[in-house]
PDB file of C-alpha atoms in Angstrom:
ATOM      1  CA  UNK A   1     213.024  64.404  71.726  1.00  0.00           C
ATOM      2  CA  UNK A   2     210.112  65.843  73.235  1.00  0.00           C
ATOM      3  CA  UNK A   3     207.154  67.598  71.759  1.00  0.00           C
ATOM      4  CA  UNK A   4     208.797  71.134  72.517  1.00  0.00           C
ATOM      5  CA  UNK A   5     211.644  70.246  70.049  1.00  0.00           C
ATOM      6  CA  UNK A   6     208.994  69.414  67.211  1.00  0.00           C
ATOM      7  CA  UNK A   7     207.810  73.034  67.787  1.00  0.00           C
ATOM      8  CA  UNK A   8     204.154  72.274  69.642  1.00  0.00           C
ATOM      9  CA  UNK A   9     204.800  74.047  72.961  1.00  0.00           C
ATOM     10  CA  UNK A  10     204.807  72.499  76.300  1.00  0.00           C
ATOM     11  CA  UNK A  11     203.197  69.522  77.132  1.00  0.00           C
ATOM     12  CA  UNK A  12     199.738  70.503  78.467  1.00  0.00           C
ATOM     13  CA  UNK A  13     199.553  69.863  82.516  1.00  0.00           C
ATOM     14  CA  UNK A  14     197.112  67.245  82.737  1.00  0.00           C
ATOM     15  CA  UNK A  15     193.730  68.129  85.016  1.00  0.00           C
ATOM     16  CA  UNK A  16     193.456  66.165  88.410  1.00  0.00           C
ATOM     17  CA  UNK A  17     190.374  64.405  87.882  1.00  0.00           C
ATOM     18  CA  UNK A  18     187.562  65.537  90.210  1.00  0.00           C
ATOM     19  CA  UNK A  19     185.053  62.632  89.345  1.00  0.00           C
ATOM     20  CA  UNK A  20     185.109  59.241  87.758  1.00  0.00           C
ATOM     21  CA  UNK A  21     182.298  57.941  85.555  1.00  0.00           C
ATOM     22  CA  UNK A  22     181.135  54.808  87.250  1.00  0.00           C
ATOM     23  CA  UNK A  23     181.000  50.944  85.867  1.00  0.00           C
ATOM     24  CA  UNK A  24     177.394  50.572  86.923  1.00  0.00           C
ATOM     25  CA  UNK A  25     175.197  52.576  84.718  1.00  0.00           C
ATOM     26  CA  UNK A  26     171.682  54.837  86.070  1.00  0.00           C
ATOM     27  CA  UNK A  27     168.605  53.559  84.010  1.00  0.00           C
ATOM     28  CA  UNK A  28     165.424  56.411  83.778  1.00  0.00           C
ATOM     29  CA  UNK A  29     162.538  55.478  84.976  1.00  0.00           C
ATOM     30  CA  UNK A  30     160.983  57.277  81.978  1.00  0.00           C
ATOM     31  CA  UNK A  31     162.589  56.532  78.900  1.00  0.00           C
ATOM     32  CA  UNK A  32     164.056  53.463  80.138  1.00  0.00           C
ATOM     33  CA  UNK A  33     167.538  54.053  78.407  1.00  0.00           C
ATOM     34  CA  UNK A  34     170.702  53.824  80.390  1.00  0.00           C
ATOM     35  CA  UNK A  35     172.962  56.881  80.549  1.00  0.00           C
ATOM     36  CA  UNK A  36     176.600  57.361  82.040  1.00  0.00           C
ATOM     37  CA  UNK A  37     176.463  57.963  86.230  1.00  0.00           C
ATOM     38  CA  UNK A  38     179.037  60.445  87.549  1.00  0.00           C
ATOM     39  CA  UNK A  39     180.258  60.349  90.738  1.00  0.00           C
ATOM     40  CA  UNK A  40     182.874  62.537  92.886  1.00  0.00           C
ATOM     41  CA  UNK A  41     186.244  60.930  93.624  1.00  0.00           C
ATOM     42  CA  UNK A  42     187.145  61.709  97.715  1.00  0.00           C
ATOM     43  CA  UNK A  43     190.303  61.730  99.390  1.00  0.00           C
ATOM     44  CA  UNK A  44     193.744  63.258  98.534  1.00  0.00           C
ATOM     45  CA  UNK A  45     192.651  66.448  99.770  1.00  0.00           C
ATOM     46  CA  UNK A  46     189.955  66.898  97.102  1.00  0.00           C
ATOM     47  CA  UNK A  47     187.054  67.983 100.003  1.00  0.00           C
ATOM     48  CA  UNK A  48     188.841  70.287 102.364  1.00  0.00           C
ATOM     49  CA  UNK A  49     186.165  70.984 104.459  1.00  0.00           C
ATOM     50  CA  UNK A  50     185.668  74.901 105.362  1.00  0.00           C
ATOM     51  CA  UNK A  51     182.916  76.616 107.312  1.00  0.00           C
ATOM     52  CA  UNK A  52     179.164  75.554 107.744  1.00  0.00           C
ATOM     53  CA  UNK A  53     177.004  78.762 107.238  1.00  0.00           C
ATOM     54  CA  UNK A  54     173.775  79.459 109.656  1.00  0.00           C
ATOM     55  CA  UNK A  55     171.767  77.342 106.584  1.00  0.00           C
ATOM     56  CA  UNK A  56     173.683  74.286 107.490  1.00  0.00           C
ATOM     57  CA  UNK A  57     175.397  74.412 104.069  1.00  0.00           C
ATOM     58  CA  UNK A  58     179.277  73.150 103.932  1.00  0.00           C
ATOM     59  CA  UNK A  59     181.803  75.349 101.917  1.00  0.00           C
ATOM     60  CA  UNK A  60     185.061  73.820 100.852  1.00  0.00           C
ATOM     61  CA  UNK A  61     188.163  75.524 100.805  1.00  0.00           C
ATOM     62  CA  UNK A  62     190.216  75.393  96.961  1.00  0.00           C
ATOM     63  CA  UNK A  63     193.002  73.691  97.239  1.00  0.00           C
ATOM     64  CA  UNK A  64     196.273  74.570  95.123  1.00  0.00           C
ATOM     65  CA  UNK A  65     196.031  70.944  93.194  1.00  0.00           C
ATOM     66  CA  UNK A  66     192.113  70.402  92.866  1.00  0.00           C
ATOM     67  CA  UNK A  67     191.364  74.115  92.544  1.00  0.00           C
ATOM     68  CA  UNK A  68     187.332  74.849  93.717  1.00  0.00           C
ATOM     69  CA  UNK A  69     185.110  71.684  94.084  1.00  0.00           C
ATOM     70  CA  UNK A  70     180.965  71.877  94.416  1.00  0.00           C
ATOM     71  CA  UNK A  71     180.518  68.021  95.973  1.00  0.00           C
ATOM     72  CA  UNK A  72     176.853  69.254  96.087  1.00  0.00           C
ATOM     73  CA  UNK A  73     176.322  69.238  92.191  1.00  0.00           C
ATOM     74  CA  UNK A  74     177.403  65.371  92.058  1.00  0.00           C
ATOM     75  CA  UNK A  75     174.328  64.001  94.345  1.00  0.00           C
ATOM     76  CA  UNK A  76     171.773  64.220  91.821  1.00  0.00           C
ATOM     77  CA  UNK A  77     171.991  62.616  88.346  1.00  0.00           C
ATOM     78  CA  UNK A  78     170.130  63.666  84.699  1.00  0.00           C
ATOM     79  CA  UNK A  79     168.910  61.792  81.520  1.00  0.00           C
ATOM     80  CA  UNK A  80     170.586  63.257  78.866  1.00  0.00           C
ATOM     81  CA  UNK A  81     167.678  62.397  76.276  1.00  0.00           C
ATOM     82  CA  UNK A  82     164.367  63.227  78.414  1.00  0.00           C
ATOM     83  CA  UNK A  83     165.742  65.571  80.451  1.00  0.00           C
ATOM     84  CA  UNK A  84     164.721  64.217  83.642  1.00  0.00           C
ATOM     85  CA  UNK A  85     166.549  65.049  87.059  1.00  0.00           C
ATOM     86  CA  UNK A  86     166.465  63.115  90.390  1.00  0.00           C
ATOM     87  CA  UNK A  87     168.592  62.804  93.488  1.00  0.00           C
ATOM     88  CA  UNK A  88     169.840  59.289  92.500  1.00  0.00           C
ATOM     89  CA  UNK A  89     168.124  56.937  94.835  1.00  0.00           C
ATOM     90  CA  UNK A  90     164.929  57.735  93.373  1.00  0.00           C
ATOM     91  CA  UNK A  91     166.215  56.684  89.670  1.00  0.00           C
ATOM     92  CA  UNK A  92     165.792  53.163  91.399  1.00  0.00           C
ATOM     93  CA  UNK A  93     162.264  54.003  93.309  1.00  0.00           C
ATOM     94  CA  UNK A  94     160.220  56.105  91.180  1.00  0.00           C
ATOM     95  CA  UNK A  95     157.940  53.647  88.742  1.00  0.00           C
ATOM     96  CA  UNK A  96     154.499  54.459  88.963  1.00  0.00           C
ATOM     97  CA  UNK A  97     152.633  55.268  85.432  1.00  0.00           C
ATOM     98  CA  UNK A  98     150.819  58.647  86.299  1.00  0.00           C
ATOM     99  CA  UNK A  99     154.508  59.904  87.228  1.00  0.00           C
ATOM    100  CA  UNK A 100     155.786  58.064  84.260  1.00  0.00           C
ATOM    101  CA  UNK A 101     153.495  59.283  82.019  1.00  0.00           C
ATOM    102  CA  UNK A 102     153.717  63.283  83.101  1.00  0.00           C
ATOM    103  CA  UNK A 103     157.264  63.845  82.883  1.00  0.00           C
ATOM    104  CA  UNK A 104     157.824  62.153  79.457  1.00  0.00           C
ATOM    105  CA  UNK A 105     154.812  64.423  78.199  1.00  0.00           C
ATOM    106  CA  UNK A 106     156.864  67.443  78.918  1.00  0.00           C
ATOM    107  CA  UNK A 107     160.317  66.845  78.313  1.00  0.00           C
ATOM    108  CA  UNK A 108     160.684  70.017  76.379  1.00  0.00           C
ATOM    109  CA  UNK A 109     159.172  72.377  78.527  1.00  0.00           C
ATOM    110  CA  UNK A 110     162.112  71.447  81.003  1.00  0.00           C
ATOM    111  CA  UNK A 111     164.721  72.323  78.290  1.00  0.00           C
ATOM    112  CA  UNK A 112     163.472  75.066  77.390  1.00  0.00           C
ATOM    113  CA  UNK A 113     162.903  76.206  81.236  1.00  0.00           C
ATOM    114  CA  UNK A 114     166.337  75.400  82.216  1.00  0.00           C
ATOM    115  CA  UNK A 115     168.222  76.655  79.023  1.00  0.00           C
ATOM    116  CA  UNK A 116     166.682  80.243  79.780  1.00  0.00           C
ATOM    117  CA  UNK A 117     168.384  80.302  82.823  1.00  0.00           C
ATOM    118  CA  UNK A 118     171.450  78.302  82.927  1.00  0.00           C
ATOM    119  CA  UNK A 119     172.239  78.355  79.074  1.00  0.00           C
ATOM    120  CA  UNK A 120     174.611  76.051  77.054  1.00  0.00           C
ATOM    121  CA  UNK A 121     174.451  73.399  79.649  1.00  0.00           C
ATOM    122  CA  UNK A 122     175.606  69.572  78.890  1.00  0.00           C
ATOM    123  CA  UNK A 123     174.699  66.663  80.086  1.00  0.00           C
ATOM    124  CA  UNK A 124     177.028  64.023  78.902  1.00  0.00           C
ATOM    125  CA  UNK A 125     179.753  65.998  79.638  1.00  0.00           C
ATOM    126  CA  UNK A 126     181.854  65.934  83.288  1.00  0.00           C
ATOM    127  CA  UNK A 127     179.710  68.880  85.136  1.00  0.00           C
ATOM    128  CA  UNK A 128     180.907  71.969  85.682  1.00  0.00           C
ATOM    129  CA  UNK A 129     179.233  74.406  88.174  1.00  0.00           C
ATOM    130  CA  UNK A 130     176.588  75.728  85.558  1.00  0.00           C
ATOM    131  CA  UNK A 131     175.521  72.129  84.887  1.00  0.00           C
ATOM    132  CA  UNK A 132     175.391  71.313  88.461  1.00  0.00           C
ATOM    133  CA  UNK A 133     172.877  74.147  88.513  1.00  0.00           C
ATOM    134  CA  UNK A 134     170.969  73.218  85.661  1.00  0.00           C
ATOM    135  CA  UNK A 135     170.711  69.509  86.615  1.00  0.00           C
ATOM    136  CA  UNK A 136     169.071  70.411  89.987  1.00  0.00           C
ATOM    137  CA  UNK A 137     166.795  73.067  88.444  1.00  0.00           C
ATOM    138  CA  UNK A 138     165.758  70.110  85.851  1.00  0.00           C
ATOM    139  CA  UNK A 139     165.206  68.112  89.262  1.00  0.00           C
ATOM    140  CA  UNK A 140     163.069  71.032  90.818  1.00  0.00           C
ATOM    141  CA  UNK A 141     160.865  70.529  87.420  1.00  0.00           C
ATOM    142  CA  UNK A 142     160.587  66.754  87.748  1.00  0.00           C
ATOM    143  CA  UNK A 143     159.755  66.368  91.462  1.00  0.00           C
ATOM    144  CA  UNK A 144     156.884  69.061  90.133  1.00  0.00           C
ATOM    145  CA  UNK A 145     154.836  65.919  88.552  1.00  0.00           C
ATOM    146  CA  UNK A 146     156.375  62.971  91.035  1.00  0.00           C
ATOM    147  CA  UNK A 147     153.364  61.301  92.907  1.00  0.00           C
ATOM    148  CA  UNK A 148     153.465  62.285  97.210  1.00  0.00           C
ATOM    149  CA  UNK A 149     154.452  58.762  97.744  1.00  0.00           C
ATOM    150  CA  UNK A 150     157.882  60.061  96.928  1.00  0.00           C
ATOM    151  CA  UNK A 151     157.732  63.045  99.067  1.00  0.00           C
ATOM    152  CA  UNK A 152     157.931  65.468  96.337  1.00  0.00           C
ATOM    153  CA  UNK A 153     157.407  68.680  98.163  1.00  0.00           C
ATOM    154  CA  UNK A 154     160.098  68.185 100.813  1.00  0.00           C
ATOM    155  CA  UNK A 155     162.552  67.344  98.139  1.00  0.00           C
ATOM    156  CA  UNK A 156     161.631  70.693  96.115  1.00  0.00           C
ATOM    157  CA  UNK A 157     162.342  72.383  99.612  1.00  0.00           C
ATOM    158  CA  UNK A 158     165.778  70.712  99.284  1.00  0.00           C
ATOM    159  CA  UNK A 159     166.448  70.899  95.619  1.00  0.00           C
ATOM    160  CA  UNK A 160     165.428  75.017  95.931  1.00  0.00           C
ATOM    161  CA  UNK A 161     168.171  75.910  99.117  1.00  0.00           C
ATOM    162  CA  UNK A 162     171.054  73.607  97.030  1.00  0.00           C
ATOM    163  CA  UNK A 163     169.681  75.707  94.515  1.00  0.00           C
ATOM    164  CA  UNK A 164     170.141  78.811  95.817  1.00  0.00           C
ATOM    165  CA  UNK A 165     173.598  77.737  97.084  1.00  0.00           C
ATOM    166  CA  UNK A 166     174.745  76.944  93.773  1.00  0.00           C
ATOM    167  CA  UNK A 167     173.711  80.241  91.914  1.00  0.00           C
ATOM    168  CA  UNK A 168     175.317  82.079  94.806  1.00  0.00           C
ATOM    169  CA  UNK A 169     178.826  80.110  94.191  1.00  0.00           C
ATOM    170  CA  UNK A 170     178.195  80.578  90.404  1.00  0.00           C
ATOM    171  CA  UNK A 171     177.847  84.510  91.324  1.00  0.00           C
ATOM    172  CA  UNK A 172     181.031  84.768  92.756  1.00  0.00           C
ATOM    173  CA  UNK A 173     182.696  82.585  89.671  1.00  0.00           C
ATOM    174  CA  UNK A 174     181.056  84.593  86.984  1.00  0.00           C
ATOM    175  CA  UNK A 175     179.994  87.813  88.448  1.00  0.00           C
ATOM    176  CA  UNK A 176     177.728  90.461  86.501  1.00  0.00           C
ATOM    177  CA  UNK A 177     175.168  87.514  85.083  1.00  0.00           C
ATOM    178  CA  UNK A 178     172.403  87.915  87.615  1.00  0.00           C
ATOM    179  CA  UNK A 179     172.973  84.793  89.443  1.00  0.00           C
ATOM    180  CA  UNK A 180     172.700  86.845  93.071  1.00  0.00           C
ATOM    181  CA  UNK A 181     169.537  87.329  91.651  1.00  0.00           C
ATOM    182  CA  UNK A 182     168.290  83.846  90.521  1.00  0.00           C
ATOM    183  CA  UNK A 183     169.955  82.630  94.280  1.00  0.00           C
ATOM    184  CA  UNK A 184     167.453  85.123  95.995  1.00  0.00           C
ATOM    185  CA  UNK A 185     164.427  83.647  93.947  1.00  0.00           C
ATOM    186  CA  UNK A 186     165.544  79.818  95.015  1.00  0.00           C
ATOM    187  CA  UNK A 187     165.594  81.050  98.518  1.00  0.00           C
ATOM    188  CA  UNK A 188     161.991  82.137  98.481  1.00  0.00           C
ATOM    189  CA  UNK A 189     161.073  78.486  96.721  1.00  0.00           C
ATOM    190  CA  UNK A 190     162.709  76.955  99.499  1.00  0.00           C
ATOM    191  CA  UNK A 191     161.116  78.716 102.006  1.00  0.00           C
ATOM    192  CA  UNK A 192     157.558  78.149 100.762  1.00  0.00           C
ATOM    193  CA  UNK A 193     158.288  74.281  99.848  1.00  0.00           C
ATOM    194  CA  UNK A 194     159.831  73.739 103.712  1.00  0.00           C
ATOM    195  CA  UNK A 195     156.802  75.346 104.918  1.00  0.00           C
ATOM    196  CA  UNK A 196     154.981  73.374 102.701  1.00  0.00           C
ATOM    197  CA  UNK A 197     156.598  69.994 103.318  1.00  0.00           C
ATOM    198  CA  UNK A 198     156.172  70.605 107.169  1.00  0.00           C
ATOM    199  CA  UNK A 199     152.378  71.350 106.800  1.00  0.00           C
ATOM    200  CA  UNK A 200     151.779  68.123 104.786  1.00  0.00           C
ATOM    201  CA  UNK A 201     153.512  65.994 106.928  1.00  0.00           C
ATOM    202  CA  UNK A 202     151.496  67.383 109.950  1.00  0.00           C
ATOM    203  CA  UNK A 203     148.142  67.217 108.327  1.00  0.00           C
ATOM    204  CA  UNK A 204     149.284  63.563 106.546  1.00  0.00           C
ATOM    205  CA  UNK A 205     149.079  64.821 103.086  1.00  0.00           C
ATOM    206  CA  UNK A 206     152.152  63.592 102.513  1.00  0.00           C
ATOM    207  CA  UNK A 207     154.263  61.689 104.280  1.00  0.00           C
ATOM    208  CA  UNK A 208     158.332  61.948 104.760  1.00  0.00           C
ATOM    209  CA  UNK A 209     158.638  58.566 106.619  1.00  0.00           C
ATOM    210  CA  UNK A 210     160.459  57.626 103.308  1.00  0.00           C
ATOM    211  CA  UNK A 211     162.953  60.251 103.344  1.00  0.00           C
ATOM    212  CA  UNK A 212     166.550  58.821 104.817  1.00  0.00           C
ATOM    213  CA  UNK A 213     168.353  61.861 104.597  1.00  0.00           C
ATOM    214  CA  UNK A 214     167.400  65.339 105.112  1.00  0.00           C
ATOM    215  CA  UNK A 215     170.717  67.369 104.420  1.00  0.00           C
ATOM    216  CA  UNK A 216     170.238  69.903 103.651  1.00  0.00           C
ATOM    217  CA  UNK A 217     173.815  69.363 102.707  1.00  0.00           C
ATOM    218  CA  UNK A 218     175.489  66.252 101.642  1.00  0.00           C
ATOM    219  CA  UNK A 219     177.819  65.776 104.764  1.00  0.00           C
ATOM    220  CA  UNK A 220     175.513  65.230 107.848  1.00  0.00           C
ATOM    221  CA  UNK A 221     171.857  64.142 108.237  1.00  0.00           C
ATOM    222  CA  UNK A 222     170.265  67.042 110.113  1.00  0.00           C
ATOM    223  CA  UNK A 223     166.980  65.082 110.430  1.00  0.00           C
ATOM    224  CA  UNK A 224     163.436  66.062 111.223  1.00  0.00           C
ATOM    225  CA  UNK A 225     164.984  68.967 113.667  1.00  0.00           C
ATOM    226  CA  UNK A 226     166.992  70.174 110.909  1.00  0.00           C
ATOM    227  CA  UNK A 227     164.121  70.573 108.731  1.00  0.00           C
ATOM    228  CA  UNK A 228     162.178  72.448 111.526  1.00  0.00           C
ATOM    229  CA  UNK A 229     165.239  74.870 111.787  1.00  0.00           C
ATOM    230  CA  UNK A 230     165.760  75.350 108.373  1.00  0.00           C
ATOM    231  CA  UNK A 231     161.596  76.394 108.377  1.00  0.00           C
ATOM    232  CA  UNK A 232     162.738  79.058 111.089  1.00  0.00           C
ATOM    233  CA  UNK A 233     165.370  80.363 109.199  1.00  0.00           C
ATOM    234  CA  UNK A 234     164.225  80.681 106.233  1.00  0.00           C
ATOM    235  CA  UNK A 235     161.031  82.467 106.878  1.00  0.00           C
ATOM    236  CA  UNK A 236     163.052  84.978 108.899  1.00  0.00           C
ATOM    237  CA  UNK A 237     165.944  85.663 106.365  1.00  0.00           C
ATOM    238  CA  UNK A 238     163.816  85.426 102.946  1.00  0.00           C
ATOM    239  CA  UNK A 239     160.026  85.481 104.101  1.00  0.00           C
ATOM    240  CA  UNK A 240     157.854  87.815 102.560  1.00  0.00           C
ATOM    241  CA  UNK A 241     157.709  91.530 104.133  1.00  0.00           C
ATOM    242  CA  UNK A 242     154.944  93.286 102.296  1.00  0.00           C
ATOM    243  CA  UNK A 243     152.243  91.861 105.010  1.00  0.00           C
ATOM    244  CA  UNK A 244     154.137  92.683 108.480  1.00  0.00           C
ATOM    245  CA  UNK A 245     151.444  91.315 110.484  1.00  0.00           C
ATOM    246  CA  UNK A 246     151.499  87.870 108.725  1.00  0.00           C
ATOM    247  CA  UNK A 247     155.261  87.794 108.576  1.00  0.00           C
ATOM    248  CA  UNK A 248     155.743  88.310 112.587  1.00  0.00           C
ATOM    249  CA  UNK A 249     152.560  85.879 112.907  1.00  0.00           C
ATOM    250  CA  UNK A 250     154.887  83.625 111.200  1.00  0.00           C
ATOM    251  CA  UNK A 251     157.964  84.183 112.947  1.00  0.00           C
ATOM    252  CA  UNK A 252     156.121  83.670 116.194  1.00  0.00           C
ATOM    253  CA  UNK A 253     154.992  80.161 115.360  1.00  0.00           C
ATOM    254  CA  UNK A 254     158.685  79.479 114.058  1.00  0.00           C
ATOM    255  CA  UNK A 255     159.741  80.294 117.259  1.00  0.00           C
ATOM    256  CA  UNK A 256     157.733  78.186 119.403  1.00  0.00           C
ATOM    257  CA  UNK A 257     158.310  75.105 117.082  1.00  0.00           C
ATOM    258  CA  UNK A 258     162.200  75.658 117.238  1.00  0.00           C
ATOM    259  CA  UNK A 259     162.084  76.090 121.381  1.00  0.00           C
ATOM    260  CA  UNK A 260     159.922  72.789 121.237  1.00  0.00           C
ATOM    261  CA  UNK A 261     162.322  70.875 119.363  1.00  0.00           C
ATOM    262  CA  UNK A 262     165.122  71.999 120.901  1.00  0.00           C
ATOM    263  CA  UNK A 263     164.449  72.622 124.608  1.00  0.00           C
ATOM    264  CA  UNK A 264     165.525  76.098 124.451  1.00  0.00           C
ATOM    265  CA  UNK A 265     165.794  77.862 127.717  1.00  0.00           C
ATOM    266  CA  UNK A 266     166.191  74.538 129.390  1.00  0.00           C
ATOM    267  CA  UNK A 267     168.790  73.103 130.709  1.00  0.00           C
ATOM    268  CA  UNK A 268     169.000  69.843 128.457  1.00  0.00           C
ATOM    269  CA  UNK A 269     171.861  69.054 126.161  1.00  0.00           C
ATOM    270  CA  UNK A 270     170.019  66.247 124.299  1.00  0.00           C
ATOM    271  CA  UNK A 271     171.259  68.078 120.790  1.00  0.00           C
ATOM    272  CA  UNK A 272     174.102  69.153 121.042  1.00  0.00           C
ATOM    273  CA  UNK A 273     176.727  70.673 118.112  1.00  0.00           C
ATOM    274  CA  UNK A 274     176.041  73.163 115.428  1.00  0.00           C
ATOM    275  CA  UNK A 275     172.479  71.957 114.772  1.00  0.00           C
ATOM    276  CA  UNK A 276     171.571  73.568 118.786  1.00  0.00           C
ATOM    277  CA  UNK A 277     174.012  75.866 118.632  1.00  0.00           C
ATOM    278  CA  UNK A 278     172.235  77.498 115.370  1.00  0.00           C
ATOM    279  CA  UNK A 279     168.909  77.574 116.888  1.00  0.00           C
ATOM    280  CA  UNK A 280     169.935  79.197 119.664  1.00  0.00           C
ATOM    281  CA  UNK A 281     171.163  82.024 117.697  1.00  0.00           C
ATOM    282  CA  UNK A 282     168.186  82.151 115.300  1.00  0.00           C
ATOM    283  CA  UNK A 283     165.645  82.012 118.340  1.00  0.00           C
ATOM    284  CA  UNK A 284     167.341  84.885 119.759  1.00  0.00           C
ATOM    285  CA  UNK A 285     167.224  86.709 116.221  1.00  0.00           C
ATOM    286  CA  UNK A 286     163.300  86.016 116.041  1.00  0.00           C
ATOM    287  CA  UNK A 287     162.784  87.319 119.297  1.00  0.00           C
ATOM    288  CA  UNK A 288     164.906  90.452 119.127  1.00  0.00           C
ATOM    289  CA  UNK A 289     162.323  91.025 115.684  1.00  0.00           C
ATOM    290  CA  UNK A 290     159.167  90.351 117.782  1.00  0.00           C
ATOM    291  CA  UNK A 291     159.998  92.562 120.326  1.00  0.00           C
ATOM    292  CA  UNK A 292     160.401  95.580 117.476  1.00  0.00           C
ATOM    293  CA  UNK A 293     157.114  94.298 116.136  1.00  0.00           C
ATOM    294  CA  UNK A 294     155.426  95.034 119.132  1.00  0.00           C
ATOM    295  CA  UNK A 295     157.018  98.727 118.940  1.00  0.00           C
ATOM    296  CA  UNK A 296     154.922  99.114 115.234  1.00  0.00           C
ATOM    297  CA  UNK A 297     152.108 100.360 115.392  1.00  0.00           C
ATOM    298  CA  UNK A 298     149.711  98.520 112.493  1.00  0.00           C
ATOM    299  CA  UNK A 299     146.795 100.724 112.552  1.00  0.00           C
ATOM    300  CA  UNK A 300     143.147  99.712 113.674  1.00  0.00           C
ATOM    301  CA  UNK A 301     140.608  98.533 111.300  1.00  0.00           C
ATOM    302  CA  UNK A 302     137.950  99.738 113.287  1.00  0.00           C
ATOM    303  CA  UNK A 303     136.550 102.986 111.602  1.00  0.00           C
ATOM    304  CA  UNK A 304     135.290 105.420 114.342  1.00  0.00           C
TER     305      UNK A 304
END
């Protein structure tokens, strides 16, 4: 007899399992307890790869067994009892006291950050999207106090456009909570940090020599000459636009850094695929907004 007979309904369908909680547990660097490490179970049509949009980031298309999947929200991990976040590598790297020291002094702040934002999150739990989000917002807060040995800012840049990607999927899974809204703020975090992480690196700041892989995504390495791109683009879709002078000052400089890295209006083909093929179209877009610029007419500020 089954359990329909015994009058408890239907046996509930059991879930395909998206992840798998793996035999080798993550220790933190701060607390030094060890915590459960999740990781994303591939293959059997779990990652159905869609479209890549203009920021290089990788949708994936539901499938009728495994439903939506966010592979993005499984490449960084969080202690569930200091509330630290990290991409995962760097649970193994980061040991210096000063760092140490500054993140376990304000494990509550970071709660209390997060939970206004992303509220009722888990940690121990297997994440859903909202946890996704608030373990790489709890990252965003940690790489705040990591030393520039660990190339801090450039991972902000990072953790801010997954960010931004994740409260845009969360919009369209729970409309009407303002998550458009929190994406749009992420955006403008990643633009500054990019810049940011650019400058340092050129001045020698702070280096990204240690940095193996620069997404932004989690299925290609777009490098250095992503990075540059990703400057471009962001400044032109999300930069400020209250000082027009200073934003097409900007957009100008983006320009001639993306035509240096990438040969534009040459005839090479040294980078080829989407990577080139993006560029191309965003150094047309900056143009076509330079050449309006130059139709504005900003005043003088000479007095006669």
């Amino acid at each position: 007899m089954n359990r329909k007979s015994f009058g408890f309904g239907e046996e509930p369908e059991k879930k395909p399992k998206i992840s798998y909680w793996s035999k080798t547990k993550c220790r933190c660097p701060v607390c030094q307890r060890d915590f459960e490490k999740e990781e994303m179970l591939t293959g059997s049509g779990r990652m159905n790869a869609g479209d890549l949009t203009d920021e290089l980031h990788r949708n994936y298309i539901p499938s009728e067994k495994y439903g939506a999947i966010y592979p993005l929200i499984y490449a960084v991990g969080a202690c569930p009892r200091c509330h630290i976040a990290l991409l995962w590598k760097d649970f193994e790297d980061i040991a210096d006291k000063p760092s140490i020291d500054a993140l376990r002094d304000e494990d509550e702040k970071r709660k209390k950050m997060v939970s206004t934002i992303f509220p009722h999150y888990e940690l121990t739990r297997e994440r859903n999207l909202l946890d996704g989000a608030a373990m790489y917002y709890l990252a965003l807060l940690t790489y705040e106090k990591v030393d520039v040995a660990y190339a801090p800012t450039f991972k902000r840049a990072l953790i801010s456009l997954r960010l931004a990607w994740i409260c845009n999927h969360l919009n369209e899974v729970i409309p009407g909570y303002n998550y458009d809204f929190v994406a749009s703020v992420f955006y403008k975090k990643a633009n500054f940090f990019y810049e940011q992480a650019v400058l340092n690196e050129t001045n020698r700041s702070e280096t990204i020599a240690g940095v193996n892989n620069f997404g932004p995504d989690i299925d290609k390495n777009y490098g250095y000459d992503g990075m540059v791109y990703l400057c471009g683009l962001l400044e032109y879709k999300y930069g400020q636009t209250d000082d027009l002078p200073l934003r097409y000052k900007k957009l100008d400089e983006n320009k001639r850094a993306i035509a240096r890295i990438f040969g534009l209006g040459k005839s090479s083909k040294a980078k080829p695929g989407p990577l080139l093929e993006n560029a191309r179209n965003l150094y047309d877009n900056i143009t076509d907004a330079l050449k309006e610029a130059n139709t504005i007419d900003f005043g003088d500020d000479d007095e006669e």
